Amino acid sequence: MRIGIVCPYSFDVPGGVQNHVMDLAEALIGLGHEVSVLAPADEEAPLPSYVVSAGRAVPLPYNGSVARIAFGPVSTARVRRWLTRGDFDVLHVHEPLTMSVSMLAVLSAKGPVVATFHTAMTRSRVLAAAQGVLQIVLERITARIAVSALARKVQVEHMDGGAVEIPNGVTVAKFSHAAPLPGWPGECGPGRGGTLGFLGRFTEPRKGFPILRDAFVELAAARPGLRLLVAGPGEPDDLLGRFPAALRDRVTFLGLVSEADKARMLRSVDLYVAPNTGGESFGMILTEALAAGATVVASDLDAFRRVLDGGRAGLLFPTGDAAALGSALTDLLDDPARRAELTACGEQVVAHFDWPVVARRVLEVYAAAIEATDGRVIDQEWVELG
Amino acid sequence: MPGMWWWVGAILVVGLVAAYLSWTAGRVERLRVRAESAARALDAHLLRRAAAAAVLAERRYGVELYAAARIALDAEPEEREAAENDLTRQLRAVRLDPADPDCEAVIAASRRLALARQVHTDLVRDARTARGRPLVRLLRMGRRHPWPRYFDIDDPTLALPADVPA
């Protein structure tokens, strides 16, 4: 199949949507399809061979953060040229309701269009006012994909349409084969040792870092050798200042890590802790931790319960309860058999999120969109083999 | 000469209205054609699932499943939704083994059917929304064709047996 994928955000800066697009494109190429990705990027930026630049992106404040996007006559011309040259069987756009090359591509497309919605934006006044304009974009889309149950709910309730829920994928091999950091995770026996991991912005309340800190401080006093490995944006002094002076040498801060280092970090912990208090629509990090073979302890949020298969692939604790987290951690650190059981189950769960598996489901949506455009049915074998 | 400007203005307005009307008519027509294509694809997927179920029923699971598949294949348009729902119920009642190629064919056909149904429902909704706009109704733009119809069946997705040990 000839597939054209459009990413609205610039590849110059890392981000969830950009990673999703790259992983999807690589998985589809791995399955034997021809893929071209259009995305805004600086001319001299190093890009993978399958990416075509839609020109430089302009930073614009949007929805509380800065988005780097491309929109305007030059971008329109580039989008049109890319569509004509590509002669795609199906066009797959991401986040088509942002003012971006995704929207331009939808408006210029002639054939079947598949759209993926990542964010679960709730109904805003802007959205309500622009409903008539959005309708013109939406009705050019043949099939819709939502990456989480929450994103799908927003589709159904606010945009008058269903969507197929296909979760974010994870490249399992990248995580399961990563080498742990030297000297980690170290020993972990009954009553001593063990490494806890946390990844994310520790200053953001919704990530729930204070809950993990309280549990760690409580636990570390009684458990010699217990260590905490933290990665994510923030200042080292700010992080260490949150711990009593006696415990600071048992906390290691890696700062912002690359994708490769993230995999190594997740391989370096005994228990990965996700103490989030809300705002997670999917729980990508949990699938990554599972892929790395870490045992996961997570707060009992809908999104987390779904990923952890109701608690069989990881331990759930009552959201926001530091004492419950503490006793869950103690139990697991002292019980290698239980950890192995959870990790084995996690391995099977995460196989459903492996990119080649997820990409096959996306291909079936492509087939449905193509069929709905010309009324002919595509064979299952053709979908699977390309 | 103020009279000339009146004429220029009037012609401009008429031109804009005409452009908007022809764009709207094109939009209604485009969405109708697409909904019809989606209906053909849905029809094909329904037939495929029923055929796959019939093949499976001949080998195992027997009479009831075979009868449901036959009825779904032969149903008149007005009875078809009920017949398809009945087939879905029959398929859910039997235990399908994904390792068996005939079972796998039914599972795959059901999955593809679920997608075709979802897409069809969305496209029919788009077509009906466009056709229901006041201006479109007033000018009876779609009158040469019947309204696109929903195909109202339960989600045909088959719950897979859990492959994760309990």
Coordinates of C-alpha atoms in Angstrom, one line a residue:
Chain A
M1 CA 0.0 0.0 0.0
R2 CA 1.2 3.6 -0.6
I3 CA 0.6 5.4 2.6
G4 CA 1.0 9.2 3.2
I5 CA 1.2 10.2 6.9
V6 CA 1.0 13.8 8.1
C7 CA 2.4 15.0 11.4
P8 CA 1.3 18.5 12.5
Y9 CA 4.2 19.2 14.9
S10 CA 7.8 19.9 14.0
F11 CA 10.2 17.0 14.2
D12 CA 12.8 19.5 15.5
V13 CA 11.3 19.1 19.0
P14 CA 10.5 15.7 20.6
G15 CA 6.9 15.0 21.5
G16 CA 4.4 12.3 21.9
V17 CA 2.7 12.7 18.5
Q18 CA 6.0 12.9 16.7
N19 CA 7.2 9.7 18.3
H20 CA 3.9 8.0 17.5
V21 CA 4.2 9.0 13.8
M22 CA 7.8 7.8 13.5
D23 CA 7.2 4.5 15.2
L24 CA 4.1 3.9 13.1
A25 CA 5.9 4.8 9.9
E26 CA 8.7 2.4 10.8
A27 CA 6.4 -0.4 11.7
L28 CA 4.5 0.0 8.4
I29 CA 7.7 0.1 6.4
G30 CA 8.7 -3.1 8.3
L31 CA 5.5 -4.7 7.2
G32 CA 6.4 -4.0 3.6
H33 CA 4.5 -0.8 2.8
E34 CA 5.6 2.4 1.1
V35 CA 5.4 5.2 3.5
S36 CA 6.0 9.0 3.2
V37 CA 5.7 11.3 6.2
L38 CA 5.1 15.0 5.8
A39 CA 6.0 17.2 8.8
P40 CA 7.2 20.7 9.4
A41 CA 11.0 20.8 10.0
D42 CA 14.0 23.1 9.5
E43 CA 15.7 22.7 6.1
E44 CA 19.0 21.6 7.6
A45 CA 17.5 19.4 10.3
P46 CA 18.6 15.7 10.0
L47 CA 15.4 13.7 9.2
P48 CA 14.8 10.0 8.6
S49 CA 14.7 9.1 4.9
Y50 CA 10.9 8.7 4.8
V51 CA 10.2 12.2 6.1
V52 CA 9.5 15.1 3.8
S53 CA 9.7 18.6 5.2
A54 CA 6.7 20.9 4.9
G55 CA 8.9 23.9 5.6
R56 CA 9.9 25.7 8.8
A57 CA 7.5 25.7 11.7
V58 CA 6.6 28.9 13.5
P59 CA 6.2 28.8 17.3
L60 CA 2.7 29.8 18.4
P61 CA 1.3 29.8 21.9
Y62 CA -1.6 27.3 21.9
N63 CA -3.6 25.7 24.6
G64 CA -1.2 26.7 27.4
S65 CA 2.0 25.6 25.7
V66 CA 4.0 26.5 22.6
A67 CA 3.3 24.5 19.5
R68 CA 5.6 24.8 16.5
I69 CA 3.4 24.6 13.4
A70 CA 3.3 25.5 9.7
F71 CA 0.2 27.1 8.1
G72 CA -0.1 29.4 5.2
P73 CA 0.2 29.6 1.4
V74 CA 3.8 28.2 1.2
S75 CA 2.8 25.2 3.4
T76 CA -0.4 24.7 1.3
A77 CA 1.6 24.5 -1.9
R78 CA 4.1 22.0 -0.4
V79 CA 1.2 19.9 1.0
R80 CA -0.4 19.8 -2.5
R81 CA 2.8 19.0 -4.2
W82 CA 3.5 16.1 -1.8
L83 CA 0.0 14.7 -2.3
T84 CA 0.3 14.8 -6.0
R85 CA 3.8 13.2 -6.1
G86 CA 2.9 10.6 -3.5
D87 CA -0.2 9.3 -5.3
F88 CA -1.2 7.6 -2.0
D89 CA -3.7 4.8 -1.6
V90 CA -4.6 6.3 1.8
L91 CA -3.8 9.5 3.6
H92 CA -3.3 9.3 7.4
V93 CA -3.4 12.6 9.2
H94 CA -2.7 13.2 12.9
E95 CA -4.6 15.8 15.0
P96 CA -6.5 17.2 11.9
L97 CA -8.3 19.9 14.0
T98 CA -5.1 21.8 14.8
M99 CA -4.3 24.7 12.4
S100 CA -1.5 22.8 10.7
V101 CA -0.3 20.8 7.7
S102 CA -2.7 18.1 8.9
M103 CA -5.7 20.3 8.3
L104 CA -4.3 21.5 5.0
A105 CA -3.8 18.0 3.8
V106 CA -7.3 17.0 4.8
L107 CA -8.7 19.9 2.8
S108 CA -6.6 19.1 -0.2
A109 CA -7.1 15.3 -0.2
K110 CA -9.1 13.6 -2.9
G111 CA -9.0 10.0 -1.8
P112 CA -9.7 8.2 1.5
V113 CA -8.5 10.0 4.7
V114 CA -7.9 8.3 8.0
A115 CA -7.5 10.7 11.0
T116 CA -6.0 9.9 14.4
F117 CA -7.0 12.0 17.4
H118 CA -4.4 12.0 20.2
T119 CA -5.5 14.6 22.7
A120 CA -8.7 14.4 24.6
M121 CA -9.6 18.0 24.3
T122 CA -12.9 18.7 26.0
R123 CA -15.4 21.0 24.4
S124 CA -14.0 24.5 24.3
R125 CA -15.8 27.7 23.4
V126 CA -13.5 28.0 20.4
L127 CA -14.5 24.6 19.2
A128 CA -18.2 25.3 19.6
A129 CA -17.9 28.6 17.7
A130 CA -16.0 27.0 14.9
Q131 CA -18.3 24.0 14.6
G132 CA -19.4 24.9 11.1
V133 CA -15.8 25.2 9.9
L134 CA -14.7 22.1 11.7
Q135 CA -17.6 20.2 10.1
I136 CA -16.0 20.9 6.6
V137 CA -12.8 19.3 7.9
L138 CA -14.4 16.4 9.7
E139 CA -16.7 15.4 6.8
R140 CA -13.7 14.9 4.6
I141 CA -12.4 12.3 6.9
T142 CA -13.4 8.7 6.1
A143 CA -12.4 6.9 9.2
R144 CA -11.3 8.1 12.6
I145 CA -8.9 6.5 15.2
A146 CA -8.7 7.6 18.8
V147 CA -5.6 6.5 20.8
S148 CA -7.4 6.3 24.1
A149 CA -10.8 5.6 25.5
L150 CA -10.9 9.2 26.7
A151 CA -10.1 10.6 23.2
R152 CA -12.8 8.4 21.8
K153 CA -15.3 9.6 24.3
V154 CA -14.6 13.2 23.3
Q155 CA -15.1 12.2 19.6
V156 CA -18.5 10.6 20.3
E157 CA -19.8 13.3 22.6
H158 CA -18.5 16.5 21.0
M159 CA -17.7 15.8 17.4
D160 CA -20.7 13.7 16.5
G161 CA -18.8 10.7 15.4
G162 CA -17.5 7.3 16.4
A163 CA -13.9 6.4 16.3
V164 CA -12.0 3.2 16.4
E165 CA -9.9 2.9 19.5
I166 CA -6.4 1.8 18.8
P167 CA -3.9 2.3 21.6
N168 CA -0.5 3.9 21.3
G169 CA 2.1 1.3 20.4
V170 CA 5.5 0.6 22.0
T171 CA 8.5 -0.9 20.3
V172 CA 9.0 -3.7 22.7
A173 CA 12.3 -4.9 21.4
K174 CA 13.9 -1.4 22.0
F175 CA 13.1 -1.7 25.7
S176 CA 13.5 -5.4 26.3
H177 CA 17.0 -5.4 24.8
A178 CA 18.3 -2.2 26.4
A179 CA 21.4 -2.5 28.7
P180 CA 20.8 -1.4 32.3
L181 CA 22.9 1.6 33.5
P182 CA 26.2 0.3 35.0
G183 CA 25.7 -0.7 38.7
W184 CA 21.9 -0.8 38.5
P185 CA 19.5 -2.1 39.7
G186 CA 21.8 -3.6 42.3
E187 CA 20.8 -6.1 44.9
C188 CA 17.3 -6.6 46.2
G189 CA 16.7 -9.1 49.1
P190 CA 14.3 -9.5 51.9
G191 CA 14.4 -6.4 54.2
R192 CA 17.2 -4.6 52.2
G193 CA 18.1 -3.1 48.9
G194 CA 15.9 -2.5 45.8
T195 CA 15.5 0.3 43.3
L196 CA 12.4 2.4 42.6
G197 CA 12.0 4.3 39.4
F198 CA 10.1 7.4 38.5
L199 CA 9.9 9.2 35.1
G200 CA 8.3 12.5 34.5
R201 CA 8.1 16.1 35.6
F202 CA 8.4 15.8 39.4
T203 CA 7.2 19.4 39.9
E204 CA 3.8 18.7 38.3
P205 CA 1.2 17.9 40.9
R206 CA -0.7 15.5 38.6
K207 CA 2.3 13.2 38.3
G208 CA 2.0 12.6 42.0
F209 CA 5.7 12.7 42.9
P210 CA 5.1 13.8 46.5
I211 CA 3.2 10.6 47.1
L212 CA 6.2 8.5 46.0
R213 CA 8.6 10.8 48.0
D214 CA 6.6 10.3 51.2
A215 CA 6.5 6.5 50.7
F216 CA 10.2 6.4 49.9
V217 CA 11.2 8.5 52.9
E218 CA 9.1 6.3 55.2
L219 CA 10.5 3.1 53.6
A220 CA 14.2 4.1 53.3
A221 CA 14.5 4.7 57.0
A222 CA 13.6 1.0 57.7
R223 CA 15.2 -0.5 54.6
P224 CA 19.0 -0.1 54.1
G225 CA 20.1 0.1 50.5
L226 CA 16.8 1.2 49.0
R227 CA 17.5 3.6 46.1
L228 CA 15.4 5.9 44.0
L229 CA 16.1 6.7 40.3
V230 CA 14.4 9.7 38.9
A231 CA 14.4 11.0 35.3
G232 CA 12.6 13.9 33.7
P233 CA 12.8 17.7 33.4
G234 CA 13.7 19.8 36.4
E235 CA 16.6 21.0 38.6
P236 CA 18.7 18.5 40.6
D237 CA 18.9 20.8 43.6
D238 CA 15.1 21.3 43.6
L239 CA 14.6 17.5 43.6
L240 CA 17.2 16.7 46.3
G241 CA 15.9 19.6 48.4
R242 CA 12.6 17.6 48.8
F243 CA 14.4 14.8 50.7
P244 CA 15.9 14.8 54.2
A245 CA 19.7 15.3 54.0
A246 CA 20.4 11.8 55.2
L247 CA 18.6 10.2 52.3
R248 CA 20.0 12.4 49.5
D249 CA 22.8 10.1 48.5
R250 CA 20.2 7.4 47.9
V251 CA 18.4 9.5 45.3
T252 CA 19.8 9.6 41.7
F253 CA 18.6 12.2 39.2
L254 CA 19.2 11.7 35.5
G255 CA 17.5 14.8 34.2
L256 CA 15.8 14.8 30.8
V257 CA 16.7 11.6 29.0
S258 CA 16.7 10.6 25.4
E259 CA 14.5 7.7 24.2
A260 CA 17.5 5.3 24.3
D261 CA 18.4 6.4 27.8
K262 CA 14.8 6.1 28.9
A263 CA 14.8 2.4 27.9
R264 CA 18.1 1.9 29.9
M265 CA 16.6 3.8 32.9
L266 CA 13.5 1.5 32.9
R267 CA 15.8 -1.6 32.7
S268 CA 17.7 -0.3 35.7
V269 CA 14.8 -0.4 38.3
D270 CA 13.2 -3.2 40.2
L271 CA 9.9 -1.4 40.6
Y272 CA 8.5 1.3 38.3
V273 CA 6.2 3.6 40.3
A274 CA 3.4 5.7 38.6
P275 CA 1.8 7.6 41.4
N276 CA -0.2 9.9 39.1
T277 CA -3.3 11.5 40.6
G278 CA -5.2 12.1 37.3
G279 CA -4.9 13.6 33.8
E280 CA -3.6 10.5 32.2
S281 CA -5.6 9.4 29.2
F282 CA -3.5 6.4 28.3
G283 CA -0.4 5.6 30.3
M284 CA 2.2 5.2 27.6
I285 CA 5.0 5.1 30.2
L286 CA 3.4 2.0 31.8
T287 CA 3.6 0.0 28.5
E288 CA 7.2 1.1 28.2
A289 CA 8.0 0.0 31.8
L290 CA 6.3 -3.3 31.1
A291 CA 8.3 -3.7 27.9
A292 CA 11.5 -3.1 29.8
G293 CA 10.5 -5.9 32.2
A294 CA 10.1 -3.7 35.2
T295 CA 7.4 -4.6 37.8
V296 CA 4.9 -1.8 37.7
V297 CA 3.1 -0.2 40.7
A298 CA 0.6 2.4 39.7
S299 CA -2.3 4.4 41.1
D300 CA -5.7 3.0 40.5
L301 CA -6.7 5.3 37.6
D302 CA -9.0 4.1 34.8
A303 CA -6.3 4.5 32.2
F304 CA -3.8 2.6 34.3
R305 CA -6.2 -0.2 35.2
R306 CA -6.9 -0.7 31.5
V307 CA -3.2 -1.0 30.5
L308 CA -2.4 -3.2 33.5
D309 CA -5.3 -5.5 32.6
G310 CA -7.2 -4.8 35.8
G311 CA -4.2 -5.3 38.1
R312 CA -2.9 -8.6 36.7
A313 CA 0.1 -7.1 34.9
G314 CA 1.0 -4.7 37.7
L315 CA 0.0 -3.7 41.2
L316 CA -2.6 -0.9 41.7
F317 CA -2.8 1.1 44.9
P318 CA -5.5 3.6 45.9
T319 CA -4.8 6.9 44.1
G320 CA -3.0 9.5 46.3
D321 CA -2.5 7.1 49.3
A322 CA 1.2 7.2 50.3
A323 CA 0.8 4.7 53.1
A324 CA -0.8 2.1 50.8
L325 CA 1.9 2.7 48.2
G326 CA 4.6 2.2 50.9
S327 CA 3.2 -1.2 52.1
A328 CA 2.7 -2.3 48.4
L329 CA 6.3 -1.5 47.7
T330 CA 7.6 -3.4 50.8
D331 CA 5.5 -6.4 49.9
L332 CA 6.8 -6.5 46.4
L333 CA 10.5 -5.8 47.2
D334 CA 10.4 -8.7 49.7
D335 CA 8.7 -11.1 47.3
P336 CA 10.7 -11.9 44.1
A337 CA 8.2 -14.7 43.1
R338 CA 5.3 -12.2 43.0
R339 CA 7.4 -9.8 41.0
A340 CA 8.3 -12.4 38.5
E341 CA 4.7 -13.4 38.2
L342 CA 3.6 -9.8 37.5
T343 CA 6.5 -9.2 35.0
A344 CA 5.6 -12.4 33.1
C345 CA 1.9 -11.3 32.9
G346 CA 3.1 -7.8 31.9
E347 CA 5.2 -9.3 29.0
Q348 CA 2.0 -10.9 27.6
V349 CA -0.1 -7.8 28.0
V350 CA 2.5 -5.5 26.4
A351 CA 2.7 -7.9 23.3
H352 CA -0.7 -6.4 22.4
F353 CA 0.8 -2.9 22.3
D354 CA 3.9 -3.9 20.3
W355 CA 4.1 -1.7 17.2
P356 CA 3.9 -4.4 14.5
V357 CA 0.6 -5.6 16.2
V358 CA -0.8 -2.1 16.5
A359 CA 0.2 -1.3 12.9
R360 CA -1.7 -4.2 11.6
R361 CA -4.8 -2.9 13.3
V362 CA -4.2 0.5 11.7
L363 CA -3.9 -1.2 8.3
E364 CA -7.3 -2.7 8.8
V365 CA -8.7 0.8 9.3
Y366 CA -6.9 1.9 6.1
A367 CA -8.6 -0.9 4.3
A368 CA -12.0 0.1 5.7
A369 CA -11.5 3.7 4.6
I370 CA -10.4 2.7 1.1
E371 CA -13.4 0.3 0.8
A372 CA -15.8 3.0 2.0
T373 CA -14.5 5.3 -0.8
D374 CA -14.8 3.0 -3.7
G375 CA -17.1 0.2 -2.4
R376 CA -14.8 -2.7 -3.2
V377 CA -13.6 -5.0 -0.5
I378 CA -9.9 -5.7 0.1
D379 CA -8.7 -9.2 1.0
Q380 CA -7.5 -9.9 4.5
E381 CA -4.2 -11.3 3.1
W382 CA -3.6 -8.1 1.2
V383 CA -4.0 -6.1 4.4
E384 CA -1.6 -8.2 6.3
L385 CA 1.1 -8.6 3.7
G386 CA 0.9 -5.3 2.0
Chain B
M1 CA -22.9 57.0 -12.0
P2 CA -24.3 55.5 -8.9
G3 CA -26.6 53.2 -10.9
M4 CA -23.7 51.2 -12.4
W5 CA -22.3 50.4 -8.9
W6 CA -25.7 49.1 -7.9
W7 CA -25.5 46.7 -10.8
V8 CA -22.0 45.7 -10.1
G9 CA -22.9 45.1 -6.5
A10 CA -26.0 43.1 -7.4
I11 CA -24.1 40.9 -9.9
L12 CA -21.4 40.3 -7.3
V13 CA -23.9 39.2 -4.7
V14 CA -25.7 36.9 -7.2
G15 CA -22.4 35.4 -8.2
L16 CA -21.4 34.7 -4.6
V17 CA -24.8 33.2 -3.8
A18 CA -24.6 31.0 -7.0
A19 CA -21.1 29.9 -6.0
Y20 CA -22.2 29.0 -2.5
L21 CA -25.2 27.1 -3.8
S22 CA -23.3 25.0 -6.3
W23 CA -20.6 24.3 -3.6
T24 CA -23.3 23.2 -1.2
A25 CA -25.0 21.0 -3.9
G26 CA -21.6 19.4 -4.7
R27 CA -21.0 18.8 -1.0
V28 CA -24.4 17.1 -0.5
E29 CA -23.8 14.9 -3.6
R30 CA -20.3 14.0 -2.6
L31 CA -21.3 12.9 0.8
R32 CA -24.3 10.9 -0.6
V33 CA -22.0 9.1 -3.1
R34 CA -19.6 8.3 -0.3
A35 CA -22.3 7.0 2.0
E36 CA -23.5 4.7 -0.8
S37 CA -20.0 3.3 -1.4
A38 CA -19.7 2.7 2.4
A39 CA -23.0 0.8 2.2
R40 CA -21.7 -1.4 -0.6
A41 CA -18.6 -2.2 1.4
L42 CA -20.6 -2.9 4.5
D43 CA -22.9 -5.3 2.4
A44 CA -19.8 -7.1 1.2
H45 CA -18.4 -7.5 4.7
L46 CA -21.8 -8.8 6.0
L47 CA -21.8 -11.4 3.2
R48 CA -18.2 -12.4 4.0
R49 CA -18.9 -12.9 7.6
A50 CA -22.0 -15.0 7.0
A51 CA -20.1 -17.1 4.4
A52 CA -17.2 -17.6 6.8
A53 CA -19.7 -18.6 9.6
A54 CA -21.4 -21.0 7.2
V55 CA -18.1 -22.7 6.3
L56 CA -17.3 -23.1 10.0
A57 CA -20.8 -24.3 10.9
E58 CA -20.5 -27.1 8.2
R59 CA -17.4 -28.4 9.9
R60 CA -18.3 -28.0 13.5
Y61 CA -20.9 -26.3 15.8
G62 CA -23.7 -27.6 13.6
V63 CA -27.2 -26.7 12.7
E64 CA -28.1 -23.6 14.6
L65 CA -25.1 -21.6 13.6
Y66 CA -25.5 -22.8 10.0
A67 CA -29.2 -21.8 10.0
A68 CA -28.3 -18.3 11.4
A69 CA -25.6 -17.8 8.7
R70 CA -28.0 -19.0 5.9
I71 CA -30.8 -16.7 7.2
A72 CA -28.4 -13.7 7.3
L73 CA -27.2 -14.5 3.7
D74 CA -30.8 -14.7 2.4
A75 CA -32.5 -12.0 4.5
E76 CA -34.7 -9.4 2.8
P77 CA -33.5 -5.9 3.4
E78 CA -36.1 -5.1 6.1
E79 CA -35.2 -8.3 8.1
R80 CA -31.5 -8.1 7.6
E81 CA -30.6 -6.1 10.7
A82 CA -32.3 -8.7 13.0
A83 CA -30.8 -11.6 11.1
E84 CA -27.3 -10.2 11.4
N85 CA -27.7 -9.6 15.1
D86 CA -28.9 -13.1 15.5
L87 CA -25.8 -14.4 13.7
T88 CA -23.6 -12.2 16.0
R89 CA -25.4 -13.8 19.1
Q90 CA -24.8 -17.3 17.7
L91 CA -21.1 -16.6 17.0
R92 CA -20.7 -15.3 20.6
A93 CA -22.3 -18.4 22.0
V94 CA -19.7 -20.7 20.5
R95 CA -16.1 -20.9 21.6
L96 CA -13.8 -19.9 18.7
D97 CA -10.3 -21.1 18.7
P98 CA -8.0 -18.6 17.0
A99 CA -5.5 -21.4 16.0
D100 CA -8.1 -23.0 13.8
P101 CA -8.0 -21.3 10.3
D102 CA -11.8 -21.5 9.9
C103 CA -12.4 -19.9 13.3
E104 CA -9.7 -17.3 12.6
A105 CA -11.5 -16.4 9.3
V106 CA -14.7 -15.7 11.2
I107 CA -12.9 -13.7 13.8
A108 CA -11.1 -11.6 11.2
A109 CA -14.3 -11.1 9.2
S110 CA -16.1 -9.9 12.3
R111 CA -13.3 -7.5 13.0
R112 CA -13.4 -6.1 9.5
L113 CA -17.2 -5.9 9.6
A114 CA -17.0 -3.9 12.9
L115 CA -14.8 -1.4 11.1
A116 CA -17.0 -1.2 8.0
R117 CA -20.1 -0.7 10.3
Q118 CA -18.3 2.1 12.2
V119 CA -17.2 3.9 9.0
H120 CA -20.6 3.4 7.4
T121 CA -22.5 4.9 10.4
D122 CA -20.2 7.9 10.4
L123 CA -20.5 8.6 6.7
V124 CA -24.3 8.2 6.7
R125 CA -24.4 10.6 9.6
D126 CA -22.3 13.2 7.6
A127 CA -24.5 12.7 4.5
R128 CA -27.7 13.1 6.5
T129 CA -26.4 16.2 8.4
A130 CA -25.6 17.8 5.1
R131 CA -28.9 16.9 3.5
G132 CA -30.8 18.1 6.6
R133 CA -29.5 21.7 6.5
P134 CA -32.4 24.2 6.1
L135 CA -31.2 25.6 2.8
V136 CA -30.6 22.2 1.3
R137 CA -34.1 21.1 2.3
L138 CA -35.7 24.4 1.1
L139 CA -34.1 23.9 -2.4
R140 CA -34.7 20.1 -2.2
M141 CA -31.2 19.5 -3.4
G142 CA -31.1 15.7 -2.8
R143 CA -34.6 14.9 -4.0
R144 CA -33.5 12.5 -6.8
H145 CA -32.1 10.1 -4.2
P146 CA -33.6 8.5 -1.1
W147 CA -32.1 9.6 2.3
P148 CA -29.1 7.5 3.2
R149 CA -30.1 4.9 5.8
Y150 CA -28.3 3.7 8.9
F151 CA -27.7 0.0 9.3
D152 CA -28.5 -0.5 12.9
I153 CA -26.8 -3.6 14.3
D154 CA -25.0 -4.5 17.5
D155 CA -21.2 -4.2 17.5
P156 CA -20.2 -7.5 15.8
T157 CA -16.8 -7.7 17.5
L158 CA -16.2 -11.1 19.0
A159 CA -14.6 -11.1 22.5
L160 CA -11.5 -13.1 22.1
P161 CA -10.7 -15.8 24.7
A162 CA -8.3 -14.3 27.1
D163 CA -4.8 -15.3 26.1
V164 CA -3.3 -14.0 29.3
P165 CA -3.4 -16.6 32.1
A166 CA -5.9 -15.7 34.8

